[in-house]
């Protein structure tokens, strides 16, 4: 389809996605994963290389991209999240185009619109992490793959190879999408030039291989919080990637109907959904890799199948189903704009703690965090909101950037490092009536022996105490 109608097929989903995802873009505060992105993106390139050698190598290329972005546009909440918004907007447009190629213009339009109203689309569009970009590149690589198979040419295969390499550098697990492309090549009929797929894939794999090797060695530190996968995790996956159990269930039901309607033409999108899920599940039985958000990139292909199902009914009926999906997801859309933490009823209020400190601090005050080496990144939360106006970090010996890590190194003799400090702002993870009692080891001893608790503030996920000597 060409002309205005053809443009509307991809433009309408893109505009709807943009409208949905910019709504309340900065309403939810940065959560811990985004604080890690901010910390990495604001380091020098040399420090980023050092970080990649220690931890988070798989996310290193994304951090480098964000380093350049922050240098141009700043590090406000909106600025940090805007690349993900643009990526999801592009993913919606490309989903519609891919749907048009595989199932017709109406299916493509409805697929793109369904993708736009999913709570998961907004959730990962409003997060400064690489999942939205990986989703865009997964659909782009598949669209270029379809064009190259249908009209083989070295130019098309080169474009596909470039998209595939970018996908792997952005999100290593998204390369499981290659399994779906391989099945499509094996089952394609006719032109032998489709086997140019192999030389197109090899350069991308060779480029990504060093990154995968380094990331594999960091898996123990990077994913120590992940458990081995269980069969029930497959059942909860649709709700996880759609960020809504009801909408995830609806998406699966429509996708099954769409696959039945498309017949053999459903092979590529079905494999693009199932094979990455099954490969990660099998791997997750042996090593801790199963994290639902790692599979967000398969959602557009599920939407494509659902769009094929909706295309079987008159357009008003299909749009009515989309409206119903939007209404079903409305509570989750509202909740994710309060916090990105889970459960959403208990966000970590870094900003609330920062406001108390900003209002009450005096010259000579210091700050202490417990625990320091935590995935909550207590120090980053306070640093982001207070910047240079925060109290001196009394126990800091070596910054995270200098260590090439996500965590700073603390003083081995806390009592000596706290000597001379008149007041201490103590930030503790969790809710504690006696926050000093929650601090263990020499750090806790130094606080208990040298200071008295003057006041305690409870904030969601955090406890703040002011201690005086």
mmCIF file of N, CA, C and O in Angstrom, residues 2-46:
data_model
loop_
_atom_site.group_PDB
_atom_site.id
_atom_site.type_symbol
_atom_site.label_atom_id
_atom_site.label_comp_id
_atom_site.label_asym_id
_atom_site.label_seq_id
_atom_site.Cartn_x
_atom_site.Cartn_y
_atom_site.Cartn_z
ATOM 1 N N UNK A 2 0.589 2.170 -0.944
ATOM 2 C CA UNK A 2 1.375 3.379 -1.051
ATOM 3 C C UNK A 2 0.478 4.592 -0.900
ATOM 4 O O UNK A 2 -0.736 4.484 -0.797
ATOM 5 N N UNK A 3 1.103 5.790 -0.912
ATOM 6 C CA UNK A 3 0.343 7.005 -0.778
ATOM 7 C C UNK A 3 -0.011 7.299 0.662
ATOM 8 O O UNK A 3 0.540 6.704 1.595
ATOM 9 N N UNK A 4 -0.955 8.238 0.885
ATOM 10 C CA UNK A 4 -1.333 8.614 2.255
ATOM 11 C C UNK A 4 -1.792 7.444 3.103
ATOM 12 O O UNK A 4 -1.493 7.375 4.299
ATOM 13 N N UNK A 5 -2.534 6.514 2.496
ATOM 14 C CA UNK A 5 -3.008 5.361 3.263
ATOM 15 C C UNK A 5 -1.840 4.501 3.736
ATOM 16 O O UNK A 5 -1.829 4.007 4.869
ATOM 17 N N UNK A 6 -0.831 4.331 2.861
ATOM 18 C CA UNK A 6 0.334 3.547 3.248
ATOM 19 C C UNK A 6 1.126 4.216 4.356
ATOM 20 O O UNK A 6 1.643 3.550 5.257
ATOM 21 N N UNK A 7 1.219 5.549 4.304
ATOM 22 C CA UNK A 7 1.926 6.278 5.358
ATOM 23 C C UNK A 7 1.181 6.160 6.683
ATOM 24 O O UNK A 7 1.778 5.983 7.742
ATOM 25 N N UNK A 8 -0.147 6.211 6.625
ATOM 26 C CA UNK A 8 -0.951 6.144 7.846
ATOM 27 C C UNK A 8 -0.767 4.826 8.580
ATOM 28 O O UNK A 8 -0.894 4.769 9.807
ATOM 29 N N UNK A 9 -0.464 3.751 7.839
ATOM 30 C CA UNK A 9 -0.306 2.440 8.459
ATOM 31 C C UNK A 9 0.776 2.459 9.518
ATOM 32 O O UNK A 9 0.620 1.851 10.590
ATOM 33 N N UNK A 10 1.891 3.123 9.257
ATOM 34 C CA UNK A 10 2.966 3.164 10.253
ATOM 35 C C UNK A 10 2.972 4.454 11.068
ATOM 36 O O UNK A 10 3.424 4.467 12.215
ATOM 37 N N UNK A 11 2.448 5.539 10.493
ATOM 38 C CA UNK A 11 2.476 6.817 11.202
ATOM 39 C C UNK A 11 1.503 6.841 12.381
ATOM 40 O O UNK A 11 1.834 7.369 13.456
ATOM 41 N N UNK A 12 0.330 6.263 12.204
ATOM 42 C CA UNK A 12 -0.660 6.263 13.297
ATOM 43 C C UNK A 12 -0.141 5.523 14.532
ATOM 44 O O UNK A 12 -0.229 6.052 15.653
ATOM 45 N N UNK A 13 0.407 4.301 14.391
ATOM 46 C CA UNK A 13 0.977 3.647 15.583
ATOM 47 C C UNK A 13 2.128 4.435 16.197
ATOM 48 O O UNK A 13 2.265 4.486 17.428
ATOM 49 N N UNK A 14 2.966 5.045 15.343
ATOM 50 C CA UNK A 14 4.093 5.811 15.879
ATOM 51 C C UNK A 14 3.610 7.007 16.696
ATOM 52 O O UNK A 14 4.090 7.249 17.815
ATOM 53 N N UNK A 15 2.641 7.747 16.170
ATOM 54 C CA UNK A 15 2.137 8.918 16.887
ATOM 55 C C UNK A 15 1.419 8.526 18.173
ATOM 56 O O UNK A 15 1.553 9.210 19.198
ATOM 57 N N UNK A 16 0.656 7.432 18.121
ATOM 58 C CA UNK A 16 -0.032 6.972 19.331
ATOM 59 C C UNK A 16 0.977 6.540 20.390
ATOM 60 O O UNK A 16 0.829 6.866 21.580
ATOM 61 N N UNK A 17 2.002 5.811 19.976
ATOM 62 C CA UNK A 17 3.039 5.391 20.925
ATOM 63 C C UNK A 17 3.740 6.596 21.534
ATOM 64 O O UNK A 17 3.974 6.648 22.752
ATOM 65 N N UNK A 18 4.067 7.569 20.708
ATOM 66 C CA UNK A 18 4.728 8.768 21.207
ATOM 67 C C UNK A 18 3.841 9.498 22.218
ATOM 68 O O UNK A 18 4.303 9.930 23.280
ATOM 69 N N UNK A 19 2.540 9.610 21.894
ATOM 70 C CA UNK A 19 1.619 10.307 22.790
ATOM 71 C C UNK A 19 1.497 9.582 24.130
ATOM 72 O O UNK A 19 1.500 10.207 25.198
ATOM 73 N N UNK A 20 1.397 8.255 24.078
ATOM 74 C CA UNK A 20 1.237 7.483 25.311
ATOM 75 C C UNK A 20 2.504 7.544 26.149
ATOM 76 O O UNK A 20 2.454 7.720 27.374
ATOM 77 N N UNK A 21 3.653 7.413 25.513
ATOM 78 C CA UNK A 21 4.890 7.265 26.272
ATOM 79 C C UNK A 21 5.435 8.581 26.812
ATOM 80 O O UNK A 21 6.149 8.578 27.819
ATOM 81 N N UNK A 22 5.122 9.710 26.174
ATOM 82 C CA UNK A 22 5.591 10.984 26.738
ATOM 83 C C UNK A 22 4.674 11.460 27.860
ATOM 84 O O UNK A 22 5.047 12.359 28.628
ATOM 85 N N UNK A 23 3.496 10.876 27.963
ATOM 86 C CA UNK A 23 2.580 11.254 29.041
ATOM 87 C C UNK A 23 3.134 10.775 30.380
ATOM 88 O O UNK A 23 3.330 9.577 30.586
ATOM 89 N N UNK A 24 3.394 11.710 31.269
ATOM 90 C CA UNK A 24 3.960 11.346 32.575
ATOM 91 C C UNK A 24 5.367 10.793 32.487
ATOM 92 O O UNK A 24 5.763 9.966 33.305
ATOM 93 N N UNK A 25 6.144 11.258 31.516
ATOM 94 C CA UNK A 25 7.475 10.699 31.290
ATOM 95 C C UNK A 25 8.378 10.832 32.511
ATOM 96 O O UNK A 25 9.188 9.947 32.800
ATOM 97 N N UNK A 26 8.259 11.943 33.227
ATOM 98 C CA UNK A 26 9.112 12.143 34.398
ATOM 99 C C UNK A 26 8.346 11.992 35.714
ATOM 100 O O UNK A 26 8.825 12.404 36.769
ATOM 101 N N UNK A 27 7.153 11.380 35.641
ATOM 102 C CA UNK A 27 6.344 11.242 36.856
ATOM 103 C C UNK A 27 6.968 10.260 37.838
ATOM 104 O O UNK A 27 7.058 10.527 39.036
ATOM 105 N N UNK A 28 7.392 9.107 37.354
ATOM 106 C CA UNK A 28 8.066 8.135 38.217
ATOM 107 C C UNK A 28 9.523 8.532 38.373
ATOM 108 O O UNK A 28 10.191 8.840 37.382
ATOM 109 N N UNK A 29 10.048 8.547 39.601
ATOM 110 C CA UNK A 29 11.461 8.894 39.776
ATOM 111 C C UNK A 29 12.367 7.816 39.191
ATOM 112 O O UNK A 29 11.935 6.670 38.969
ATOM 113 N N UNK A 30 13.607 8.173 38.918
ATOM 114 C CA UNK A 30 14.576 7.180 38.464
ATOM 115 C C UNK A 30 14.660 6.052 39.486
ATOM 116 O O UNK A 30 14.747 6.299 40.688
ATOM 117 N N UNK A 31 14.627 4.824 39.011
ATOM 118 C CA UNK A 31 14.787 3.709 39.933
ATOM 119 C C UNK A 31 16.214 3.191 39.827
ATOM 120 O O UNK A 31 17.025 3.705 39.074
ATOM 121 N N UNK A 32 16.542 2.159 40.599
ATOM 122 C CA UNK A 32 17.940 1.790 40.789
ATOM 123 C C UNK A 32 18.659 1.453 39.490
ATOM 124 O O UNK A 32 19.825 1.822 39.321
ATOM 125 N N UNK A 33 18.012 0.752 38.558
ATOM 126 C CA UNK A 33 18.682 0.434 37.298
ATOM 127 C C UNK A 33 18.993 1.698 36.499
ATOM 128 O O UNK A 33 20.037 1.798 35.843
ATOM 129 N N UNK A 34 18.086 2.652 36.551
ATOM 130 C CA UNK A 34 18.319 3.911 35.836
ATOM 131 C C UNK A 34 19.404 4.740 36.511
ATOM 132 O O UNK A 34 20.144 5.466 35.835
ATOM 133 N N UNK A 35 19.503 4.634 37.824
ATOM 134 C CA UNK A 35 20.596 5.312 38.510
ATOM 135 C C UNK A 35 21.946 4.745 38.071
ATOM 136 O O UNK A 35 22.925 5.483 37.942
ATOM 137 N N UNK A 36 21.993 3.423 37.832
ATOM 138 C CA UNK A 36 23.222 2.819 37.307
ATOM 139 C C UNK A 36 23.543 3.375 35.923
ATOM 140 O O UNK A 36 24.707 3.651 35.601
ATOM 141 N N UNK A 37 22.507 3.538 35.094
ATOM 142 C CA UNK A 37 22.719 4.141 33.772
ATOM 143 C C UNK A 37 23.263 5.546 33.904
ATOM 144 O O UNK A 37 24.214 5.937 33.213
ATOM 145 N N UNK A 38 22.672 6.345 34.787
ATOM 146 C CA UNK A 38 23.135 7.723 34.991
ATOM 147 C C UNK A 38 24.583 7.750 35.472
ATOM 148 O O UNK A 38 25.399 8.535 34.968
ATOM 149 N N UNK A 39 24.901 6.888 36.417
ATOM 150 C CA UNK A 39 26.263 6.840 36.937
ATOM 151 C C UNK A 39 27.258 6.518 35.827
ATOM 152 O O UNK A 39 28.313 7.156 35.711
ATOM 153 N N UNK A 40 26.923 5.529 34.998
ATOM 154 C CA UNK A 40 27.837 5.133 33.922
ATOM 155 C C UNK A 40 27.922 6.205 32.842
ATOM 156 O O UNK A 40 29.008 6.549 32.361
ATOM 157 N N UNK A 41 26.770 6.760 32.452
ATOM 158 C CA UNK A 41 26.741 7.710 31.336
ATOM 159 C C UNK A 41 27.460 9.005 31.655
ATOM 160 O O UNK A 41 27.913 9.707 30.738
ATOM 161 N N UNK A 42 27.591 9.344 32.921
ATOM 162 C CA UNK A 42 28.254 10.597 33.303
ATOM 163 C C UNK A 42 29.735 10.399 33.604
ATOM 164 O O UNK A 42 30.400 11.332 34.064
ATOM 165 N N UNK A 43 30.272 9.201 33.346
ATOM 166 C CA UNK A 43 31.708 8.964 33.508
ATOM 167 C C UNK A 43 32.443 9.269 32.199
ATOM 168 O O UNK A 43 31.822 9.385 31.138
ATOM 169 N N UNK A 44 33.753 9.343 32.290
ATOM 170 C CA UNK A 44 34.551 9.531 31.083
ATOM 171 C C UNK A 44 34.579 8.233 30.278
ATOM 172 O O UNK A 44 34.227 7.162 30.788
ATOM 173 N N UNK A 45 35.013 8.321 29.030
ATOM 174 C CA UNK A 45 35.094 7.132 28.193
ATOM 175 C C UNK A 45 36.085 6.128 28.788
ATOM 176 O O UNK A 45 35.834 4.916 28.796
ATOM 177 N N UNK A 46 37.200 6.612 29.303
ATOM 178 C CA UNK A 46 38.176 5.717 29.939
ATOM 179 C C UNK A 46 37.552 4.995 31.132
ATOM 180 O O UNK A 46 37.784 3.790 31.325
#
